[in-house]
């Protein structure tokens, strides 16, 4: 299982030429949908060395983790944990 | 055809260059020979190991992936642990993948401003941002980097948290179960913000004489698999040494206080094989499979099991060989294999050299026992002999440098002894953690004079074992060490695994080199080994190594060995004889004021046309 680790200096944001991935102060990125267009290469997906970004085939938009914590909350086996990083 | 292709990477400038140096490889073959030459070329004297200019050199051999058991690459760098030569060997798939991608060596300099990985996909080489991998363990990094590339051989080498935090004895994990283990290469990767190198090699290797290669391969394969020369490495592997050395009275126990361990059987290779051995694996192009993997059961995290949490355990494969069994086992009086395997697994997870880590823990336990350190330093931990769980927490605290005490422990065995005391039982030789062979004089003296301070520098332990009861003769021991050192450095340049050294004799080496287009008659090979050793000794002296002045901690003189209690004056006699003989060969090892001058002079005067080419 792979999940976004909310990098302070995320490679996906640098790779996106449209500037559609905005870096959040606490780490990680948010997708600005209006800017994510005309992109046929999806470099955000290949840039993430952890492979934490996948594509939504219906909307043709990358699925960007928005840090909600639901995966950790609803995994009874603690496969994911949600904690502050330095 | 010898291409001798070197990949030069500068992480500061983000530049990648490829240079072919066939003459360098024709002369020094590869591995330690080429790496030592490149290290001298790429380093300026007395550089800071963590400076951008400090190079990481990794050289394989043009014979890699062609002949059986020719599987090793040699890394050279400035070691933060000893402040001198860093030399570490590893195999796995890495050397073969590098060869199949078309390269014989890599030189890495510079420091990246953000975490990166180096991605080599045949001729396509990229420095990739990798913030998302920073903070992960090597096994997790390998999962993330998966089987990148469409075909060919894939290999990943990477550092764990200890390397990121520049622990002086952090290692580089190679393909999950192998390591560039010694002298702190992990810390150098960490200082350069280089998390991993991922290689996909699919180009193949051109042979000039495929039929001759096939014939030679056939013979070598028979010698390796069809005789009993190497079978011990597959059976129990090097862990079989534990009981043998215990019987002999040469097994370091309780921080080298003793040389026999009453619970040796409980942590022996035989005991682990019987109950925990799961698989044996090989490096690329080796038919032996000497790497033993134990299946350990570890508790799930507290929330992982809601019901019978105490009953269910998670499985994990842990590689083990003799050295970690001694360093983290008898050396710490660990009396059950599960505790011992837990400590090895912890080192794997953090990316620590299990040997030096064991020696550091040995000092910690004894210093705590003698009240040199207290719970104030350890953050309320009680490091008591045999308590694996506490030791595992200490290793984690060291890797994370939890407080100034743990940050000091992260700098090796000598640093805490210098700061807190207890030098007499700080078990290090020239800064490095020793191997587990208290066999006698040749083992200890050989480790001191060996360029990388390892028992594998010159096999001194083997002299000790084969000559027990003989009258001590410093001259004879020095001759033995020199003869073995010179020949081993031929092996380490060929990429031949130490375990197969008996198969690759002078005549065979001459033939396999001829088959790939390198001309070396058997006698010149010895001269080559000598030249490589000399190059390493020159580097040592350049960086301030004073062989005649190495401190021998009292602890090495206290326990019984097969040669009785060791006497310092006899160890010094061997070292003096070694120095005398090496100086006679033309290497200056004494009188440091002249050495640097000589070295600079010889560098200038030897820059002939031939040297300029390589």
mmCIF file of C-alpha atoms in Angstrom, chain B residues 114-426:
data_model
loop_
_atom_site.group_PDB
_atom_site.id
_atom_site.type_symbol
_atom_site.label_atom_id
_atom_site.label_comp_id
_atom_site.label_asym_id
_atom_site.label_seq_id
_atom_site.Cartn_x
_atom_site.Cartn_y
_atom_site.Cartn_z
ATOM 1 C CA UNK B 114 16.863 18.288 -1.929
ATOM 2 C CA UNK B 115 16.658 14.493 -1.595
ATOM 3 C CA UNK B 116 17.317 12.754 -4.905
ATOM 4 C CA UNK B 117 17.800 9.352 -6.432
ATOM 5 C CA UNK B 118 20.093 8.488 -9.308
ATOM 6 C CA UNK B 119 18.184 6.562 -11.933
ATOM 7 C CA UNK B 120 20.176 4.645 -14.538
ATOM 8 C CA UNK B 121 18.231 3.066 -17.349
ATOM 9 C CA UNK B 122 20.949 1.948 -19.786
ATOM 10 C CA UNK B 123 22.166 5.113 -21.508
ATOM 11 C CA UNK B 124 19.385 7.217 -19.954
ATOM 12 C CA UNK B 125 20.590 8.619 -16.646
ATOM 13 C CA UNK B 126 18.562 10.988 -14.493
ATOM 14 C CA UNK B 127 18.916 12.701 -11.143
ATOM 15 C CA UNK B 128 15.357 12.576 -9.823
ATOM 16 C CA UNK B 129 13.882 14.524 -6.959
ATOM 17 C CA UNK B 130 12.867 12.104 -4.251
ATOM 18 C CA UNK B 131 11.560 14.014 -1.239
ATOM 19 C CA UNK B 132 8.798 11.431 -1.009
ATOM 20 C CA UNK B 133 11.326 8.702 -0.185
ATOM 21 C CA UNK B 134 13.243 10.606 2.527
ATOM 22 C CA UNK B 135 12.648 9.084 5.936
ATOM 23 C CA UNK B 136 11.782 5.632 4.624
ATOM 24 C CA UNK B 137 13.678 2.430 5.343
ATOM 25 C CA UNK B 138 15.605 0.757 2.519
ATOM 26 C CA UNK B 139 13.114 -2.108 2.093
ATOM 27 C CA UNK B 140 10.335 0.481 1.672
ATOM 28 C CA UNK B 141 12.435 2.417 -0.850
ATOM 29 C CA UNK B 142 12.945 -0.778 -2.817
ATOM 30 C CA UNK B 143 9.208 -1.416 -2.820
ATOM 31 C CA UNK B 144 8.564 2.074 -4.149
ATOM 32 C CA UNK B 145 11.198 1.817 -6.864
ATOM 33 C CA UNK B 146 9.859 -1.620 -7.770
ATOM 34 C CA UNK B 147 10.931 -3.190 -11.015
ATOM 35 C CA UNK B 148 11.492 -0.020 -12.963
ATOM 36 C CA UNK B 149 12.276 -0.275 -16.670
ATOM 37 C CA UNK B 150 10.699 -2.710 -19.042
ATOM 38 C CA UNK B 151 13.276 -5.466 -19.243
ATOM 39 C CA UNK B 152 16.772 -6.384 -18.151
ATOM 40 C CA UNK B 153 18.202 -6.653 -14.662
ATOM 41 C CA UNK B 154 17.055 -4.265 -11.954
ATOM 42 C CA UNK B 155 18.911 -3.270 -8.811
ATOM 43 C CA UNK B 156 18.388 -0.713 -6.064
ATOM 44 C CA UNK B 157 20.925 0.450 -3.497
ATOM 45 C CA UNK B 158 19.695 2.830 -0.811
ATOM 46 C CA UNK B 159 20.155 4.271 2.662
ATOM 47 C CA UNK B 160 17.896 4.187 5.704
ATOM 48 C CA UNK B 161 17.303 6.797 8.390
ATOM 49 C CA UNK B 162 20.779 6.232 9.889
ATOM 50 C CA UNK B 163 22.391 7.198 6.576
ATOM 51 C CA UNK B 164 20.172 10.257 6.212
ATOM 52 C CA UNK B 165 21.256 11.408 9.673
ATOM 53 C CA UNK B 166 24.893 10.663 8.829
ATOM 54 C CA UNK B 167 25.553 8.081 11.498
ATOM 55 C CA UNK B 168 29.252 7.329 10.939
ATOM 56 C CA UNK B 169 28.645 3.592 10.568
ATOM 57 C CA UNK B 170 25.478 3.676 8.490
ATOM 58 C CA UNK B 171 25.475 1.418 5.463
ATOM 59 C CA UNK B 172 24.034 1.227 1.962
ATOM 60 C CA UNK B 173 21.617 -1.631 1.454
ATOM 61 C CA UNK B 174 21.894 -3.491 -1.835
ATOM 62 C CA UNK B 175 18.887 -5.378 -3.204
ATOM 63 C CA UNK B 176 17.275 -5.978 0.178
ATOM 64 C CA UNK B 177 19.678 -8.591 1.572
ATOM 65 C CA UNK B 178 23.195 -7.325 0.738
ATOM 66 C CA UNK B 179 25.183 -4.291 1.832
ATOM 67 C CA UNK B 180 28.019 -1.909 1.276
ATOM 68 C CA UNK B 181 28.219 -2.424 4.990
ATOM 69 C CA UNK B 182 31.383 -0.969 6.332
ATOM 70 C CA UNK B 183 32.998 2.348 7.186
ATOM 71 C CA UNK B 184 29.975 4.591 6.722
ATOM 72 C CA UNK B 185 29.167 4.841 3.027
ATOM 73 C CA UNK B 186 25.532 5.428 4.096
ATOM 74 C CA UNK B 187 26.544 8.663 5.834
ATOM 75 C CA UNK B 188 28.252 9.898 2.666
ATOM 76 C CA UNK B 189 25.103 9.159 0.640
ATOM 77 C CA UNK B 190 23.133 11.016 3.324
ATOM 78 C CA UNK B 191 25.451 14.031 3.242
ATOM 79 C CA UNK B 192 24.904 14.258 -0.508
ATOM 80 C CA UNK B 193 21.113 13.862 -0.055
ATOM 81 C CA UNK B 194 21.366 10.800 -2.266
ATOM 82 C CA UNK B 195 18.694 8.377 -1.066
ATOM 83 C CA UNK B 196 19.167 5.644 -3.647
ATOM 84 C CA UNK B 197 20.623 4.508 -6.937
ATOM 85 C CA UNK B 198 18.209 2.565 -9.103
ATOM 86 C CA UNK B 199 19.622 0.734 -12.101
ATOM 87 C CA UNK B 200 18.009 -1.036 -14.979
ATOM 88 C CA UNK B 201 20.536 -2.771 -17.224
ATOM 89 C CA UNK B 202 19.427 -4.355 -20.468
ATOM 90 C CA UNK B 203 22.194 -3.641 -22.941
ATOM 91 C CA UNK B 204 24.098 -6.902 -22.562
ATOM 92 C CA UNK B 205 27.842 -7.433 -22.714
ATOM 93 C CA UNK B 206 29.789 -8.067 -25.916
ATOM 94 C CA UNK B 207 32.317 -10.878 -25.752
ATOM 95 C CA UNK B 208 35.304 -11.104 -28.094
ATOM 96 C CA UNK B 209 35.750 -14.839 -27.483
ATOM 97 C CA UNK B 210 32.392 -16.318 -26.509
ATOM 98 C CA UNK B 211 33.510 -19.917 -27.080
ATOM 99 C CA UNK B 212 36.607 -19.555 -24.914
ATOM 100 C CA UNK B 213 34.493 -17.884 -22.242
ATOM 101 C CA UNK B 214 32.047 -20.793 -22.390
ATOM 102 C CA UNK B 215 34.851 -23.343 -21.921
ATOM 103 C CA UNK B 216 36.351 -21.443 -19.006
ATOM 104 C CA UNK B 217 32.937 -20.982 -17.450
ATOM 105 C CA UNK B 218 32.307 -24.722 -17.674
ATOM 106 C CA UNK B 219 35.535 -25.508 -15.822
ATOM 107 C CA UNK B 220 35.020 -22.828 -13.179
ATOM 108 C CA UNK B 221 31.430 -23.899 -12.644
ATOM 109 C CA UNK B 222 32.624 -27.443 -12.026
ATOM 110 C CA UNK B 223 35.315 -26.263 -9.583
ATOM 111 C CA UNK B 224 32.748 -24.200 -7.693
ATOM 112 C CA UNK B 225 29.759 -26.530 -7.646
ATOM 113 C CA UNK B 226 31.205 -29.970 -8.401
ATOM 114 C CA UNK B 227 33.834 -29.983 -5.634
ATOM 115 C CA UNK B 228 33.598 -29.339 -1.921
ATOM 116 C CA UNK B 229 35.726 -26.166 -2.046
ATOM 117 C CA UNK B 230 32.729 -23.893 -1.501
ATOM 118 C CA UNK B 231 29.970 -26.146 -0.261
ATOM 119 C CA UNK B 232 30.320 -24.916 3.338
ATOM 120 C CA UNK B 233 29.186 -21.472 2.281
ATOM 121 C CA UNK B 234 25.902 -22.931 1.035
ATOM 122 C CA UNK B 235 25.287 -25.401 3.861
ATOM 123 C CA UNK B 236 25.303 -23.388 7.062
ATOM 124 C CA UNK B 237 27.205 -20.500 5.537
ATOM 125 C CA UNK B 238 29.632 -18.410 7.578
ATOM 126 C CA UNK B 239 27.388 -18.758 10.693
ATOM 127 C CA UNK B 240 28.997 -22.200 11.089
ATOM 128 C CA UNK B 241 32.081 -20.296 12.285
ATOM 129 C CA UNK B 242 30.398 -19.356 15.541
ATOM 130 C CA UNK B 243 30.593 -22.785 17.171
ATOM 131 C CA UNK B 244 33.948 -23.507 15.584
ATOM 132 C CA UNK B 245 35.457 -20.288 16.993
ATOM 133 C CA UNK B 246 33.801 -20.884 20.363
ATOM 134 C CA UNK B 247 35.383 -24.322 20.513
ATOM 135 C CA UNK B 248 38.723 -22.763 19.614
ATOM 136 C CA UNK B 249 38.326 -20.074 22.275
ATOM 137 C CA UNK B 250 38.320 -17.200 19.774
ATOM 138 C CA UNK B 251 34.689 -16.041 19.840
ATOM 139 C CA UNK B 252 34.498 -12.438 21.137
ATOM 140 C CA UNK B 253 32.094 -12.455 24.060
ATOM 141 C CA UNK B 254 30.847 -9.666 26.338
ATOM 142 C CA UNK B 255 32.670 -6.852 24.572
ATOM 143 C CA UNK B 256 35.792 -9.012 24.074
ATOM 144 C CA UNK B 257 36.178 -9.779 27.780
ATOM 145 C CA UNK B 258 35.994 -13.462 26.980
ATOM 146 C CA UNK B 259 36.476 -15.704 23.991
ATOM 147 C CA UNK B 260 34.001 -18.435 24.849
ATOM 148 C CA UNK B 261 30.256 -18.004 25.253
ATOM 149 C CA UNK B 262 28.343 -20.521 27.331
ATOM 150 C CA UNK B 263 25.200 -19.995 25.229
ATOM 151 C CA UNK B 264 26.979 -20.200 21.863
ATOM 152 C CA UNK B 265 24.915 -23.200 20.806
ATOM 153 C CA UNK B 266 21.697 -21.280 21.282
ATOM 154 C CA UNK B 267 22.686 -18.580 18.782
ATOM 155 C CA UNK B 268 24.685 -20.792 16.430
ATOM 156 C CA UNK B 269 24.235 -21.101 12.681
ATOM 157 C CA UNK B 270 23.104 -24.656 13.296
ATOM 158 C CA UNK B 271 20.387 -23.593 15.749
ATOM 159 C CA UNK B 272 19.092 -20.869 13.448
ATOM 160 C CA UNK B 273 19.168 -23.207 10.449
ATOM 161 C CA UNK B 274 17.116 -25.750 12.324
ATOM 162 C CA UNK B 275 14.337 -23.448 13.386
ATOM 163 C CA UNK B 276 14.388 -20.170 11.472
ATOM 164 C CA UNK B 277 16.198 -20.628 8.135
ATOM 165 C CA UNK B 278 13.764 -19.917 5.317
ATOM 166 C CA UNK B 279 15.776 -19.354 2.151
ATOM 167 C CA UNK B 280 19.289 -19.165 0.746
ATOM 168 C CA UNK B 281 19.887 -16.661 -2.025
ATOM 169 C CA UNK B 282 22.647 -15.856 -4.496
ATOM 170 C CA UNK B 283 24.151 -12.755 -5.976
ATOM 171 C CA UNK B 284 23.848 -12.355 -9.753
ATOM 172 C CA UNK B 285 26.148 -14.831 -11.534
ATOM 173 C CA UNK B 286 26.955 -16.848 -8.404
ATOM 174 C CA UNK B 287 25.875 -20.493 -8.218
ATOM 175 C CA UNK B 288 26.583 -20.861 -4.487
ATOM 176 C CA UNK B 289 23.745 -19.092 -2.641
ATOM 177 C CA UNK B 290 25.534 -18.229 0.597
ATOM 178 C CA UNK B 291 23.169 -15.536 1.869
ATOM 179 C CA UNK B 292 21.040 -17.141 4.561
ATOM 180 C CA UNK B 293 17.645 -15.655 5.348
ATOM 181 C CA UNK B 294 15.901 -16.323 8.638
ATOM 182 C CA UNK B 295 12.182 -15.993 9.078
ATOM 183 C CA UNK B 296 11.469 -14.027 12.210
ATOM 184 C CA UNK B 297 8.174 -13.322 13.846
ATOM 185 C CA UNK B 298 7.670 -9.835 15.089
ATOM 186 C CA UNK B 299 4.732 -8.336 16.908
ATOM 187 C CA UNK B 300 2.247 -6.410 14.819
ATOM 188 C CA UNK B 301 1.837 -2.791 15.786
ATOM 189 C CA UNK B 302 -0.484 -2.393 18.807
ATOM 190 C CA UNK B 303 -3.534 -1.384 16.786
ATOM 191 C CA UNK B 304 -2.897 -3.971 14.105
ATOM 192 C CA UNK B 305 -4.520 -6.870 15.894
ATOM 193 C CA UNK B 306 -7.584 -6.123 17.945
ATOM 194 C CA UNK B 307 -8.225 -9.591 19.245
ATOM 195 C CA UNK B 308 -5.517 -11.999 20.294
ATOM 196 C CA UNK B 309 -2.702 -9.516 19.735
ATOM 197 C CA UNK B 310 -0.242 -11.633 21.686
ATOM 198 C CA UNK B 311 -0.854 -14.711 19.558
ATOM 199 C CA UNK B 312 -0.395 -13.396 16.044
ATOM 200 C CA UNK B 313 2.964 -12.302 14.716
ATOM 201 C CA UNK B 314 4.181 -10.788 11.474
ATOM 202 C CA UNK B 315 6.802 -12.630 9.375
ATOM 203 C CA UNK B 316 9.983 -10.962 8.187
ATOM 204 C CA UNK B 317 13.035 -12.300 6.338
ATOM 205 C CA UNK B 318 16.359 -11.270 7.843
ATOM 206 C CA UNK B 319 19.768 -11.993 6.299
ATOM 207 C CA UNK B 320 22.384 -13.324 8.709
ATOM 208 C CA UNK B 321 26.019 -14.340 8.535
ATOM 209 C CA UNK B 322 28.766 -14.859 11.078
ATOM 210 C CA UNK B 323 29.803 -11.261 11.747
ATOM 211 C CA UNK B 324 26.424 -9.945 12.992
ATOM 212 C CA UNK B 325 25.974 -13.154 15.000
ATOM 213 C CA UNK B 326 29.135 -12.382 16.936
ATOM 214 C CA UNK B 327 28.809 -8.571 17.094
ATOM 215 C CA UNK B 328 25.151 -8.447 18.113
ATOM 216 C CA UNK B 329 25.129 -11.908 19.702
ATOM 217 C CA UNK B 330 27.934 -13.294 21.862
ATOM 218 C CA UNK B 331 29.497 -9.835 22.064
ATOM 219 C CA UNK B 332 26.357 -8.633 23.884
ATOM 220 C CA UNK B 333 25.646 -11.930 25.638
ATOM 221 C CA UNK B 334 22.424 -12.415 23.690
ATOM 222 C CA UNK B 335 21.473 -15.987 24.461
ATOM 223 C CA UNK B 336 18.530 -16.643 22.143
ATOM 224 C CA UNK B 337 18.432 -16.463 18.374
ATOM 225 C CA UNK B 338 15.147 -14.555 18.255
ATOM 226 C CA UNK B 339 16.667 -11.711 20.278
ATOM 227 C CA UNK B 340 19.718 -11.753 18.059
ATOM 228 C CA UNK B 341 17.675 -11.773 14.850
ATOM 229 C CA UNK B 342 15.589 -8.891 16.212
ATOM 230 C CA UNK B 343 18.784 -6.839 16.547
ATOM 231 C CA UNK B 344 19.921 -7.712 13.020
ATOM 232 C CA UNK B 345 16.442 -6.794 11.734
ATOM 233 C CA UNK B 346 16.691 -3.461 13.578
ATOM 234 C CA UNK B 347 20.027 -2.693 11.880
ATOM 235 C CA UNK B 348 18.456 -3.617 8.531
ATOM 236 C CA UNK B 349 15.520 -1.353 9.166
ATOM 237 C CA UNK B 350 17.664 1.639 10.177
ATOM 238 C CA UNK B 351 20.539 1.050 7.752
ATOM 239 C CA UNK B 352 23.355 0.425 10.259
ATOM 240 C CA UNK B 353 26.549 -1.606 9.953
ATOM 241 C CA UNK B 354 25.706 -4.484 12.295
ATOM 242 C CA UNK B 355 29.355 -5.029 13.245
ATOM 243 C CA UNK B 356 30.281 -1.547 14.443
ATOM 244 C CA UNK B 357 26.778 -1.177 15.921
ATOM 245 C CA UNK B 358 27.504 -4.283 18.026
ATOM 246 C CA UNK B 359 30.843 -2.877 19.182
ATOM 247 C CA UNK B 360 29.205 0.432 20.154
ATOM 248 C CA UNK B 361 26.538 -1.437 22.142
ATOM 249 C CA UNK B 362 29.326 -3.444 23.798
ATOM 250 C CA UNK B 363 30.947 -0.242 25.028
ATOM 251 C CA UNK B 364 27.549 1.127 26.148
ATOM 252 C CA UNK B 365 26.801 -1.996 28.229
ATOM 253 C CA UNK B 366 30.181 -2.011 29.920
ATOM 254 C CA UNK B 367 30.190 1.746 30.483
ATOM 255 C CA UNK B 368 26.735 1.449 32.082
ATOM 256 C CA UNK B 369 27.881 -1.458 34.224
ATOM 257 C CA UNK B 370 30.879 0.601 35.389
ATOM 258 C CA UNK B 371 28.631 3.645 35.959
ATOM 259 C CA UNK B 372 30.607 5.740 33.491
ATOM 260 C CA UNK B 373 27.234 6.507 31.957
ATOM 261 C CA UNK B 374 23.862 6.438 33.716
ATOM 262 C CA UNK B 375 20.191 6.594 32.854
ATOM 263 C CA UNK B 376 20.611 10.357 32.512
ATOM 264 C CA UNK B 377 22.529 9.731 29.310
ATOM 265 C CA UNK B 378 20.503 6.776 28.036
ATOM 266 C CA UNK B 379 17.121 8.466 28.564
ATOM 267 C CA UNK B 380 16.091 5.994 31.264
ATOM 268 C CA UNK B 381 17.178 2.865 29.427
ATOM 269 C CA UNK B 382 19.152 0.163 31.204
ATOM 270 C CA UNK B 383 21.549 -1.424 28.733
ATOM 271 C CA UNK B 384 22.216 -4.706 30.483
ATOM 272 C CA UNK B 385 24.032 -7.630 28.848
ATOM 273 C CA UNK B 386 21.657 -9.860 26.935
ATOM 274 C CA UNK B 387 18.688 -7.482 26.786
ATOM 275 C CA UNK B 388 17.943 -7.402 23.053
ATOM 276 C CA UNK B 389 14.819 -5.260 23.348
ATOM 277 C CA UNK B 390 16.668 -2.428 25.089
ATOM 278 C CA UNK B 391 19.532 -2.660 22.607
ATOM 279 C CA UNK B 392 17.031 -2.325 19.729
ATOM 280 C CA UNK B 393 15.680 0.915 21.232
ATOM 281 C CA UNK B 394 19.236 2.206 21.690
ATOM 282 C CA UNK B 395 20.010 1.540 18.011
ATOM 283 C CA UNK B 396 16.933 3.548 17.045
ATOM 284 C CA UNK B 397 17.924 6.377 19.404
ATOM 285 C CA UNK B 398 21.407 6.428 17.871
ATOM 286 C CA UNK B 399 19.995 6.605 14.346
ATOM 287 C CA UNK B 400 17.711 9.456 15.317
ATOM 288 C CA UNK B 401 20.392 11.087 17.521
ATOM 289 C CA UNK B 402 17.847 11.474 20.295
ATOM 290 C CA UNK B 403 20.126 13.448 22.632
ATOM 291 C CA UNK B 404 23.813 14.506 22.779
ATOM 292 C CA UNK B 405 24.779 11.093 24.201
ATOM 293 C CA UNK B 406 23.204 9.200 21.307
ATOM 294 C CA UNK B 407 24.649 11.721 18.838
ATOM 295 C CA UNK B 408 28.085 10.841 20.258
ATOM 296 C CA UNK B 409 27.379 7.130 19.893
ATOM 297 C CA UNK B 410 26.490 7.854 16.259
ATOM 298 C CA UNK B 411 30.128 8.821 15.724
ATOM 299 C CA UNK B 412 31.518 5.365 16.399
ATOM 300 C CA UNK B 413 33.322 3.494 19.152
ATOM 301 C CA UNK B 414 36.145 5.919 19.932
ATOM 302 C CA UNK B 415 34.077 9.136 20.132
ATOM 303 C CA UNK B 416 32.008 8.137 23.200
ATOM 304 C CA UNK B 417 35.117 6.736 24.933
ATOM 305 C CA UNK B 418 36.952 10.004 24.306
ATOM 306 C CA UNK B 419 34.063 11.966 25.767
ATOM 307 C CA UNK B 420 32.866 9.792 28.658
ATOM 308 C CA UNK B 421 35.863 7.521 29.358
ATOM 309 C CA UNK B 422 36.386 3.773 29.125
ATOM 310 C CA UNK B 423 38.962 3.824 26.342
ATOM 311 C CA UNK B 424 40.474 0.543 27.490
ATOM 312 C CA UNK B 425 37.316 -1.315 26.576
ATOM 313 C CA UNK B 426 36.335 0.741 23.520
#
